[in-house]
Coordinates of C-alpha atoms and ligand atoms in Angstrom, one line a residue:
M171 CA 86.6 -10.3 -93.2
A172 CA 85.2 -11.8 -96.4
R173 CA 81.8 -13.4 -96.1
T174 CA 81.3 -17.0 -97.1
F175 CA 78.0 -18.3 -98.3
Q176 CA 77.0 -21.9 -97.5
T177 CA 73.2 -21.9 -97.3
V178 CA 71.2 -20.0 -99.9
G179 CA 67.5 -19.4 -100.2
V180 CA 65.8 -19.0 -103.6
V181 CA 62.4 -17.4 -103.6
G182 CA 60.4 -18.1 -106.8
L183 CA 61.0 -21.3 -108.7
G184 CA 59.9 -20.4 -112.2
T185 CA 62.3 -20.8 -115.1
M186 CA 64.9 -18.4 -113.7
G187 CA 64.5 -19.3 -110.0
A188 CA 64.7 -23.1 -110.6
G189 CA 67.8 -22.5 -112.9
I190 CA 69.4 -20.4 -110.2
A191 CA 68.7 -23.0 -107.5
E192 CA 70.3 -25.6 -109.7
V193 CA 73.4 -23.5 -110.2
F194 CA 73.9 -23.1 -106.4
A195 CA 73.2 -26.8 -105.6
R196 CA 75.5 -27.9 -108.3
A197 CA 78.3 -25.8 -106.8
G198 CA 77.8 -27.7 -103.5
L199 CA 75.8 -25.1 -101.5
Q200 CA 72.7 -26.0 -99.5
V201 CA 69.6 -24.6 -101.2
I202 CA 66.2 -23.8 -99.8
G203 CA 63.7 -23.3 -102.6
V204 CA 60.5 -21.3 -101.6
E205 CA 57.3 -20.9 -103.5
V206 CA 53.9 -19.4 -102.6
N207 CA 51.8 -22.5 -102.5
A208 CA 52.0 -26.3 -102.9
E209 CA 51.1 -26.2 -106.6
A210 CA 53.9 -23.7 -107.5
L211 CA 56.3 -25.6 -105.4
E212 CA 55.6 -28.8 -107.3
R213 CA 56.0 -26.9 -110.6
G214 CA 59.4 -25.6 -109.3
R215 CA 60.6 -29.0 -108.3
G216 CA 59.5 -30.2 -111.7
N217 CA 61.5 -27.5 -113.4
L218 CA 64.6 -28.6 -111.5
D219 CA 63.9 -32.3 -112.2
R220 CA 63.6 -31.8 -115.9
S221 CA 66.7 -29.8 -116.2
L222 CA 68.8 -32.4 -114.2
D223 CA 67.2 -35.3 -116.2
R224 CA 68.2 -33.6 -119.4
A225 CA 71.8 -33.2 -118.1
V226 CA 71.9 -36.8 -117.1
S227 CA 70.5 -38.1 -120.4
R228 CA 73.1 -36.0 -122.3
G229 CA 75.8 -37.5 -120.2
R230 CA 76.8 -34.2 -118.6
L231 CA 75.8 -35.3 -115.1
S232 CA 76.0 -38.7 -113.4
E233 CA 73.0 -40.1 -111.5
T234 CA 75.0 -39.8 -108.3
E235 CA 75.6 -36.2 -108.9
R236 CA 72.0 -35.6 -109.6
D237 CA 71.0 -37.3 -106.3
G238 CA 73.6 -35.1 -104.5
I239 CA 72.0 -32.0 -106.0
F240 CA 68.6 -33.1 -104.8
G241 CA 70.0 -34.0 -101.4
R242 CA 71.3 -30.5 -101.0
T243 CA 68.0 -28.9 -102.0
T244 CA 64.9 -28.6 -99.9
F245 CA 61.5 -27.2 -100.9
T246 CA 59.2 -25.2 -98.7
G247 CA 56.2 -22.9 -98.7
A248 CA 57.4 -21.0 -95.5
L249 CA 59.6 -18.0 -95.7
D250 CA 60.5 -18.6 -92.0
D251 CA 62.6 -21.5 -93.2
L252 CA 65.1 -18.9 -94.6
R253 CA 65.9 -17.5 -91.2
D254 CA 69.4 -19.0 -91.1
A255 CA 70.3 -18.6 -94.7
D256 CA 73.6 -16.7 -95.5
L257 CA 72.0 -15.3 -98.7
V258 CA 68.5 -15.2 -100.1
I259 CA 68.0 -14.5 -103.8
E260 CA 64.6 -13.5 -105.1
A261 CA 63.3 -14.5 -108.6
I262 CA 59.7 -13.6 -108.5
P263 CA 57.7 -11.7 -111.2
E264 CA 59.0 -8.2 -112.2
I265 CA 56.4 -6.3 -110.2
M266 CA 57.8 -3.7 -107.9
D267 CA 55.0 -4.0 -105.3
F268 CA 55.5 -7.8 -105.1
K269 CA 59.3 -7.3 -104.7
R270 CA 58.9 -4.6 -102.0
A271 CA 56.5 -6.7 -100.0
L272 CA 58.8 -9.8 -100.2
F273 CA 61.8 -7.8 -99.1
T274 CA 59.9 -6.4 -96.2
D275 CA 59.1 -9.9 -95.1
L276 CA 62.6 -11.3 -95.8
D277 CA 64.0 -8.4 -93.7
R278 CA 61.8 -9.5 -90.8
V279 CA 62.4 -13.2 -91.1
C280 CA 66.1 -13.4 -91.8
G281 CA 69.0 -12.9 -89.4
P282 CA 70.6 -9.5 -89.5
E283 CA 73.7 -10.7 -91.4
T284 CA 71.8 -12.4 -94.2
V285 CA 72.5 -10.9 -97.5
L286 CA 69.3 -10.2 -99.6
A287 CA 69.8 -10.4 -103.3
T288 CA 67.4 -9.7 -106.2
N289 CA 67.6 -11.3 -109.7
T290 CA 65.5 -8.4 -111.0
S291 CA 66.0 -7.8 -114.8
S292 CA 65.7 -4.0 -114.6
L293 CA 63.9 -2.7 -111.5
S294 CA 65.9 -0.4 -109.2
V295 CA 67.9 -2.4 -106.6
T296 CA 68.1 0.8 -104.6
A297 CA 64.3 1.1 -104.4
I298 CA 64.0 -2.6 -103.3
A299 CA 66.8 -2.2 -100.7
A300 CA 65.1 0.9 -99.3
T301 CA 62.2 -1.3 -98.0
T302 CA 64.5 -3.1 -95.6
S303 CA 66.3 -2.2 -92.4
R304 CA 69.6 -3.4 -94.1
P305 CA 69.9 -1.5 -97.4
G306 CA 73.7 -2.0 -97.2
R307 CA 73.2 -5.8 -97.4
V308 CA 70.8 -5.8 -100.3
I309 CA 72.4 -6.4 -103.7
G310 CA 71.5 -7.4 -107.3
M311 CA 72.6 -10.8 -108.5
H312 CA 71.4 -11.0 -112.1
F313 CA 71.5 -14.3 -113.9
F314 CA 70.8 -15.0 -117.6
N315 CA 68.4 -17.4 -119.1
P316 CA 69.1 -20.4 -119.2
A317 CA 70.8 -19.9 -115.9
P318 CA 72.7 -23.2 -115.8
V319 CA 74.2 -22.4 -119.2
M320 CA 74.9 -18.6 -119.5
K321 CA 78.2 -17.8 -117.8
L322 CA 77.5 -14.2 -116.7
V323 CA 76.3 -12.8 -113.4
E324 CA 75.8 -9.0 -113.1
V325 CA 76.5 -8.0 -109.5
V326 CA 74.6 -4.8 -109.0
H327 CA 75.6 -2.5 -106.2
T328 CA 73.8 0.6 -105.1
V329 CA 75.2 3.8 -103.5
V330 CA 74.5 2.3 -100.0
T331 CA 75.9 -1.2 -100.6
E332 CA 78.3 -2.1 -97.7
E333 CA 81.9 -2.0 -98.7
G334 CA 83.2 -5.4 -99.7
L335 CA 79.8 -7.0 -100.3
A336 CA 80.0 -6.7 -104.1
G337 CA 83.4 -8.3 -104.0
D338 CA 82.2 -11.2 -101.8
V339 CA 79.2 -11.8 -104.1
A340 CA 81.5 -11.7 -107.1
T341 CA 83.6 -14.3 -105.4
L342 CA 80.5 -16.4 -104.9
A343 CA 79.6 -16.0 -108.6
R344 CA 83.0 -17.4 -109.5
R345 CA 82.5 -20.3 -107.1
L346 CA 79.3 -21.1 -109.2
G347 CA 81.5 -21.2 -112.3
K348 CA 80.2 -17.9 -113.5
T349 CA 82.0 -14.7 -114.5
P350 CA 80.9 -11.7 -112.5
V351 CA 80.7 -8.1 -113.9
T352 CA 80.1 -5.5 -111.2
V353 CA 77.8 -2.7 -112.3
G354 CA 76.0 0.3 -110.8
D355 CA 72.2 0.4 -110.3
R356 CA 71.0 1.8 -113.7
A357 CA 68.0 0.8 -115.7
G358 CA 68.7 -2.5 -117.4
F359 CA 72.2 -2.6 -115.9
V360 CA 74.6 -3.5 -118.8
V361 CA 73.1 -6.4 -120.7
N362 CA 69.4 -5.7 -120.7
R363 CA 69.9 -2.0 -121.5
L364 CA 71.8 -3.1 -124.7
L365 CA 69.9 -6.2 -125.5
L366 CA 66.3 -5.1 -125.0
G367 CA 66.9 -1.9 -127.0
Y368 CA 68.0 -4.1 -129.9
L369 CA 65.2 -6.6 -129.4
N370 CA 62.6 -3.9 -129.3
H371 CA 64.0 -2.4 -132.4
A372 CA 63.6 -5.7 -134.2
A373 CA 60.0 -5.7 -133.2
T374 CA 59.6 -2.2 -134.6
L375 CA 61.2 -3.3 -137.9
L376 CA 58.7 -6.1 -138.0
E377 CA 55.8 -3.7 -137.4
R378 CA 57.1 -1.4 -140.1
G379 CA 57.0 -4.4 -142.5
V380 CA 60.7 -4.2 -143.3
A381 CA 60.9 -8.0 -143.1
A382 CA 59.2 -11.1 -141.7
K383 CA 60.0 -12.4 -138.3
E384 CA 61.5 -15.6 -139.5
D385 CA 63.7 -13.7 -141.9
I386 CA 64.9 -11.2 -139.3
D387 CA 65.7 -14.2 -137.0
A388 CA 67.7 -15.9 -139.8
A389 CA 69.4 -12.6 -140.7
M390 CA 70.8 -12.0 -137.2
K391 CA 71.6 -15.6 -136.5
L392 CA 73.4 -16.4 -139.8
G393 CA 74.4 -12.8 -140.8
A394 CA 75.6 -11.5 -137.5
G395 CA 76.5 -14.8 -135.9
L396 CA 74.2 -14.4 -132.9
P397 CA 73.1 -17.7 -131.2
M398 CA 69.4 -16.8 -131.6
G399 CA 67.4 -14.5 -133.7
P400 CA 65.7 -11.6 -131.9
F401 CA 62.2 -13.1 -131.9
T402 CA 63.3 -16.5 -130.8
L403 CA 65.2 -14.8 -128.0
L404 CA 62.2 -12.6 -127.0
D405 CA 60.2 -15.8 -126.7
L406 CA 62.9 -17.4 -124.5
I407 CA 63.1 -14.4 -122.2
G408 CA 59.3 -14.0 -122.1
L409 CA 57.4 -11.2 -123.7
D410 CA 56.0 -10.0 -120.4
V411 CA 59.5 -9.7 -118.9
S412 CA 60.7 -8.1 -122.2
H413 CA 57.8 -5.6 -122.2
E414 CA 58.5 -4.7 -118.5
V415 CA 62.3 -4.2 -119.1
C416 CA 61.5 -1.9 -122.1
E417 CA 59.1 0.0 -120.0
V418 CA 61.7 0.6 -117.2
L419 CA 64.3 1.6 -119.8
F420 CA 61.9 4.1 -121.3
Q421 CA 61.1 5.6 -117.9
E422 CA 64.8 6.3 -117.5
S423 CA 65.8 7.3 -121.0
R424 CA 62.5 8.8 -122.3
D425 CA 63.8 7.7 -125.6
R426 CA 61.1 6.2 -127.9
V427 CA 63.5 3.4 -129.1
H428 CA 62.9 2.0 -125.6
A429 CA 59.1 2.4 -125.7
P430 CA 57.8 -1.1 -126.0
A431 CA 56.8 -1.9 -129.6
P432 CA 53.0 -2.1 -129.7
I433 CA 53.1 -5.7 -130.9
L434 CA 54.8 -6.7 -127.6
R435 CA 51.9 -5.3 -125.6
E436 CA 49.4 -6.9 -127.9
L437 CA 51.0 -10.4 -127.5
V438 CA 51.3 -10.0 -123.8
T439 CA 47.6 -8.9 -123.5
A440 CA 46.7 -12.0 -125.5
G441 CA 48.6 -14.2 -123.1
L442 CA 51.1 -15.2 -125.7
L443 CA 54.2 -14.8 -123.6
G444 CA 56.7 -16.9 -125.5
R445 CA 58.0 -20.4 -124.9
K446 CA 56.6 -20.6 -121.4
T447 CA 53.0 -20.4 -122.8
G448 CA 53.7 -22.3 -126.0
R449 CA 53.4 -19.3 -128.2
G450 CA 54.7 -15.8 -128.6
F451 CA 56.2 -14.5 -131.8
H452 CA 56.7 -18.1 -132.8
S453 CA 54.6 -21.2 -132.0
Y454 CA 56.3 -24.0 -130.1
D455 CA 53.8 -26.8 -130.9
D456 CA 55.1 -27.3 -134.4
V457 CA 58.9 -26.9 -134.8
A458 CA 60.1 -26.4 -138.4
R459 CA 58.2 -24.0 -140.4
P460 CA 59.5 -22.6 -143.7
A461 CA 60.9 -19.1 -143.7
A462 CA 58.5 -16.5 -145.2
G463 CA 59.0 -16.2 -148.9
A464 CA 60.6 -19.7 -149.2
G465 CA 59.7 -22.1 -152.0
G466 CA 58.6 -21.3 -155.5
K467 CA 60.2 -22.6 -158.6
L468 CA 63.2 -20.9 -160.1
G469 CA 61.8 -19.2 -163.2
V470 CA 64.6 -16.9 -164.2
G471 CA 65.2 -16.6 -168.0
S472 CA 68.2 -14.2 -168.0
V473 CA 69.9 -12.2 -165.3
H474 CA 71.9 -9.0 -165.3
V475 CA 74.1 -8.1 -162.3
L476 CA 75.2 -4.6 -161.5
G477 CA 77.1 -2.9 -158.6
E478 CA 80.4 -3.7 -156.8
G479 CA 81.3 -7.4 -157.2
A480 CA 79.0 -7.8 -160.2
D481 CA 81.7 -9.6 -162.3
E482 CA 82.3 -12.2 -159.7
L483 CA 78.6 -12.9 -159.1
S484 CA 77.9 -13.0 -162.8
A485 CA 80.6 -15.6 -163.2
R486 CA 79.2 -17.7 -160.4
L487 CA 75.7 -17.5 -161.9
S488 CA 76.9 -18.4 -165.3
A489 CA 78.7 -21.4 -163.8
A490 CA 75.5 -22.4 -162.1
G491 CA 73.7 -22.3 -165.5
F492 CA 72.0 -18.9 -165.5
K493 CA 71.8 -17.1 -168.8
Q494 CA 73.2 -13.5 -168.7
G495 CA 71.4 -10.6 -170.4
E496 CA 71.7 -6.9 -170.8
A497 CA 70.2 -4.7 -168.1
H498 CA 67.5 -3.3 -170.3
E499 CA 66.2 -6.7 -171.4
A500 CA 67.1 -9.2 -168.6
D501 CA 64.2 -10.9 -166.8
V502 CA 65.9 -10.1 -163.5
V503 CA 68.3 -7.3 -162.6
I504 CA 70.3 -7.8 -159.4
A505 CA 71.8 -4.7 -157.9
L506 CA 74.6 -5.6 -155.5
S507 CA 74.4 -2.9 -152.8
S508 CA 74.6 -2.2 -149.1
T509 CA 72.4 0.9 -149.6
P510 CA 68.8 1.3 -150.9
V511 CA 68.5 0.5 -154.6
I512 CA 65.4 2.4 -155.8
E513 CA 67.6 4.9 -157.6
H514 CA 69.1 2.1 -159.7
A515 CA 65.6 0.8 -160.5
V516 CA 64.2 4.0 -161.8
L517 CA 67.0 4.2 -164.4
L518 CA 65.8 0.9 -166.0
P519 CA 63.1 0.5 -168.7
H520 CA 61.7 -2.3 -166.4
P521 CA 62.2 -1.1 -162.8
E522 CA 59.8 -3.9 -161.6
R523 CA 62.5 -6.4 -162.5
L524 CA 65.2 -5.0 -160.2
V525 CA 66.0 -6.6 -156.9
G526 CA 68.7 -5.4 -154.5
L527 CA 71.1 -8.0 -153.1
H528 CA 73.3 -7.5 -150.1
L529 CA 75.6 -10.4 -149.2
V530 CA 76.2 -10.5 -145.5
G531 CA 78.9 -12.8 -144.1
E532 CA 79.1 -16.2 -145.7
D533 CA 75.6 -17.5 -145.0
I534 CA 72.9 -15.0 -145.9
A535 CA 71.9 -12.5 -148.6
E536 CA 69.4 -9.7 -148.0
V537 CA 67.0 -9.8 -151.0
V538 CA 65.7 -6.2 -151.3
S539 CA 62.4 -5.4 -152.9
T540 CA 61.6 -1.8 -153.8
V541 CA 58.1 -0.5 -154.0
L542 CA 58.2 -1.3 -157.8
T543 CA 59.6 -4.8 -157.6
V544 CA 57.1 -7.5 -158.6
P545 CA 56.9 -10.3 -156.0
E546 CA 57.7 -13.1 -158.5
V547 CA 61.0 -11.5 -159.3
A548 CA 62.0 -11.2 -155.7
R549 CA 61.0 -14.8 -155.1
A550 CA 63.0 -15.9 -158.1
V551 CA 66.1 -14.1 -156.7
G552 CA 65.4 -15.7 -153.3
D553 CA 65.6 -19.1 -155.0
L554 CA 68.7 -18.1 -156.9
V555 CA 70.3 -17.1 -153.6
R556 CA 69.7 -20.6 -152.3
V557 CA 71.4 -22.1 -155.4
L558 CA 74.4 -20.0 -154.3
G559 CA 74.3 -21.7 -150.9
R560 CA 73.0 -18.8 -148.9
T561 CA 69.8 -18.2 -147.0
P562 CA 67.7 -15.4 -148.6
V563 CA 66.4 -12.7 -146.2
P564 CA 63.6 -10.9 -148.1
C565 CA 63.3 -7.2 -146.9
A566 CA 62.2 -3.8 -147.9
D567 CA 64.4 -1.1 -149.5
R568 CA 65.4 0.7 -146.3
A569 CA 68.7 2.0 -145.1
G570 CA 70.7 -0.7 -143.3
F571 CA 68.2 -3.3 -144.6
V572 CA 68.0 -5.8 -141.7
V573 CA 71.4 -6.7 -140.3
E574 CA 73.0 -3.3 -140.2
A575 CA 69.8 -1.6 -139.2
L576 CA 69.7 -3.8 -136.1
L577 CA 73.4 -4.1 -135.4
Y578 CA 74.7 -0.6 -135.8
P579 CA 72.4 1.2 -133.4
Y580 CA 73.2 -1.5 -130.8
L581 CA 77.0 -0.8 -131.3
N582 CA 76.2 2.9 -131.1
D583 CA 74.4 2.4 -127.8
A584 CA 77.3 0.5 -126.4
V585 CA 79.6 3.5 -127.1
R586 CA 77.0 5.8 -125.6
M587 CA 76.9 3.7 -122.4
Y588 CA 80.6 3.6 -122.2
D589 CA 80.8 7.4 -122.6
A590 CA 78.1 7.8 -119.9
G591 CA 80.3 5.7 -117.5
Y592 CA 78.0 2.7 -117.2
A593 CA 81.0 0.3 -117.4
S594 CA 84.4 -0.3 -119.0
M595 CA 84.6 -1.4 -122.7
E596 CA 86.0 -4.7 -121.4
D597 CA 83.2 -5.3 -119.0
I598 CA 80.5 -4.5 -121.6
D599 CA 82.2 -6.9 -124.1
T600 CA 82.4 -9.6 -121.5
A601 CA 78.8 -9.1 -120.4
M602 CA 77.4 -9.4 -123.9
R603 CA 79.6 -12.4 -124.8
L604 CA 78.8 -14.3 -121.6
G605 CA 75.3 -13.1 -120.9
C606 CA 73.9 -13.6 -124.4
G607 CA 76.4 -16.0 -126.0
Y608 CA 77.4 -13.4 -128.6
P609 CA 80.5 -14.3 -130.6
A610 CA 82.1 -11.0 -129.7
G611 CA 81.3 -8.0 -127.5
P612 CA 80.1 -4.7 -129.1
F613 CA 83.5 -3.0 -129.0
E614 CA 85.2 -6.1 -130.5
M615 CA 82.6 -6.0 -133.2
L616 CA 83.1 -2.3 -133.8
D617 CA 86.8 -2.8 -134.3
A618 CA 86.2 -5.8 -136.6
I619 CA 83.7 -3.9 -138.8
G620 CA 85.6 -0.6 -138.7
L621 CA 84.6 2.5 -136.8
E622 CA 84.1 4.6 -140.0
V623 CA 81.9 1.9 -141.7
V624 CA 79.7 1.9 -138.6
R625 CA 79.6 5.6 -138.3
D626 CA 78.7 6.0 -141.9
G627 CA 76.0 3.3 -141.6
L628 CA 74.5 5.1 -138.7
R629 CA 74.5 8.4 -140.6
A630 CA 72.5 6.7 -143.3
L631 CA 70.1 5.2 -140.8
Y632 CA 69.6 8.6 -139.2
A633 CA 69.0 10.2 -142.5
E634 CA 66.4 7.6 -143.4
Y635 CA 64.5 7.3 -140.1
R636 CA 65.3 10.7 -138.4
E637 CA 65.6 8.8 -135.2
P638 CA 68.0 10.6 -132.9
F639 CA 69.1 7.3 -131.3
F640 CA 70.6 6.3 -134.7
A641 CA 72.8 9.4 -135.0
P642 CA 76.4 8.4 -134.4
T643 CA 77.3 9.2 -130.8
P644 CA 79.7 12.2 -130.5
L645 CA 82.4 10.0 -129.2
L646 CA 82.2 7.7 -132.2
D647 CA 82.2 10.7 -134.6
R648 CA 85.2 12.2 -132.9
L649 CA 87.2 9.0 -133.0
V650 CA 86.6 8.6 -136.7
T651 CA 87.5 12.3 -137.3
A652 CA 90.7 11.8 -135.3
G653 CA 91.6 8.8 -137.5
V654 CA 91.4 6.3 -134.6
T655 CA 90.8 2.8 -136.0
G656 CA 90.7 0.6 -132.9
I657 CA 88.3 1.9 -130.3
R658 CA 89.7 -0.5 -127.7
D659 CA 93.3 0.8 -128.3
R660 CA 92.6 4.4 -127.4
Ligands
LIG846 N1 68.6 -25.5 -119.1 C1 69.7 -26.2 -119.0 N2 70.6 -26.4 -120.0 C2 70.2 -26.0 -121.2 C3 69.0 -25.3 -121.5 C4 68.2 -25.0 -120.3 N3 67.0 -24.4 -120.5 N4 69.0 -24.9 -122.8 C5 70.1 -25.4 -123.4 N5 70.8 -26.0 -122.4 C6 72.1 -26.6 -122.6 C7 72.0 -27.9 -123.4 O1 71.8 -29.0 -122.6 C8 73.4 -27.9 -124.2 O2 74.4 -28.5 -123.4 P1 75.3 -29.7 -123.9 O3 75.9 -29.2 -125.2 O4 76.3 -29.9 -122.9 O5 74.4 -30.8 -124.1 C9 73.7 -26.5 -124.4 O6 72.9 -25.7 -123.4 C10 73.4 -26.1 -125.8 O7 72.0 -26.3 -126.0 P2 71.4 -26.8 -127.3 O8 72.4 -27.5 -128.2 O9 70.0 -27.4 -127.1 O10 71.0 -25.4 -128.1 P3 71.9 -24.3 -128.5 O11 73.2 -24.7 -129.0 O12 71.0 -23.5 -129.5 O13 72.1 -23.4 -127.3 C11 71.4 -21.6 -125.9 C12 71.0 -22.9 -126.5 C13 72.5 -21.9 -124.9 C14 70.2 -21.1 -125.2 C15 71.9 -20.6 -127.0 O14 71.0 -20.6 -128.0 C16 72.1 -19.2 -126.5 O15 73.2 -18.9 -125.9 N6 71.1 -18.3 -126.7 C17 71.2 -16.9 -126.2 C18 70.5 -16.9 -124.9 C19 70.5 -15.5 -124.3 O16 70.8 -14.5 -124.9 N7 70.2 -15.4 -122.9 C20 70.1 -14.2 -122.2 C21 68.8 -13.6 -122.3 S1 68.6 -12.1 -121.4 C22 68.3 -12.6 -119.8 O17 68.1 -13.7 -119.5 C23 68.2 -11.5 -118.8 C24 66.8 -11.4 -118.3 O18 66.8 -10.4 -117.3 C25 65.8 -10.8 -119.4

């Protein structure tokens, strides 16, 4: 018979735990929130308070509803109070020893039928389950930050999960207004495996000096349509959690793209964990700061445009009042290109005046400096891009520049995961759309961009960086060779 859940315990009331408690209480369940001491309990109550106040002030919740939610929620420092709960979910720090100790205690305290769930980001649910006398009734229930907003719950079953339990927990997730995706117990499950690989890669591009963090954020938000840039998102997730997830991914894959970028470790060691500590990659005490490279007066005498689409851009620049000149004498030469531009530069008498320009979507343009470009020329082109109504993303002359260098390996990894049997294409798409607010899942993106374009872009990235992770997966290669255009149609 299907289980029903009416009373739920939430252990750990930090950002995620408080959000999860809110989600359960909003759906009409009785919630028992547990924290280690009175101070942490007060902080947890404050987290819930603030979130509900915000919802009331925005008119998304009435005061009566808020009072109802608080009426259904109790706060305690005693695990014993969970003895009659139907389900207990843990949201404590990502440290295996802490989790194991907690599950041993929960196993002792709770009735034999209580389901024990973990909100772990990446640790092995199987290893956590093994510390209890009921491994069949231990499951992963993975929420996404901010829990009240993100619609996905990954339901993580292990090889010993009791039959029917994953289905019952998925039904519970639907009752909470979420969409469940059921996955096996593999490092990072679906979302974190794909997401953290991409976020770590962004940190690596930053370390390599390909672009500034503000510009990488702008590129992925405006150029790829993601709700947040990678560094804003890393700060939201928490750099300690992000570092830990990468570490776990690396332990399983042994692939250096998952090895946490050194800058993550440095920031974590410095206690700069992101939003929760007021500073991580970005600082949260002052809000608007100009993007790197912004500003400067437009000082372009004459411009020459070359590459595909040059006529159209030249016409737009003329209409905006810029004088056109020949390539050998113009103050600025713009090479429209989606690939590195140094080979165009070296053909010119003044290679220092050449800047690459890659228009991505409708909102951004990657402004590419070669090793020869003088900074004033790159800045002038950045200003010119603003006149065209786009946000400039200054970057180095590397394959893929910023957007494709980050997006294509992520798409490749999704194909690799599908091929390895992690989940169906549909589930992976749903997970990324609902877990991270992406406008489309990776397979939808692949079909929209074109398999061959992505495959060729990956080949270029591989040729440049010699990173095996960037080489097109054999499945992608085979599909292109076979002339398949829609990966989801196969
Ligand atoms: N708590 C409750 N509600 C919140 C919230 C919070 N912390 N943050 C935002 N909201 C609500 C707002 O109230 C607003 O609702 P309304 O329109 O009804 O008033 C809505 O969300 C939109 O918020 P904003 O207008 O303030 O801001 P945005 O439009 O920029 O949206 C966002 C904020 C929803 C966070 C959006 O930027 C987003 O989807 N970002 C991606 C987040 C993401 O990827 N999360 C997953 C991280 S991975 C993870 O958590 C797994 C872990 O294991 C590592």
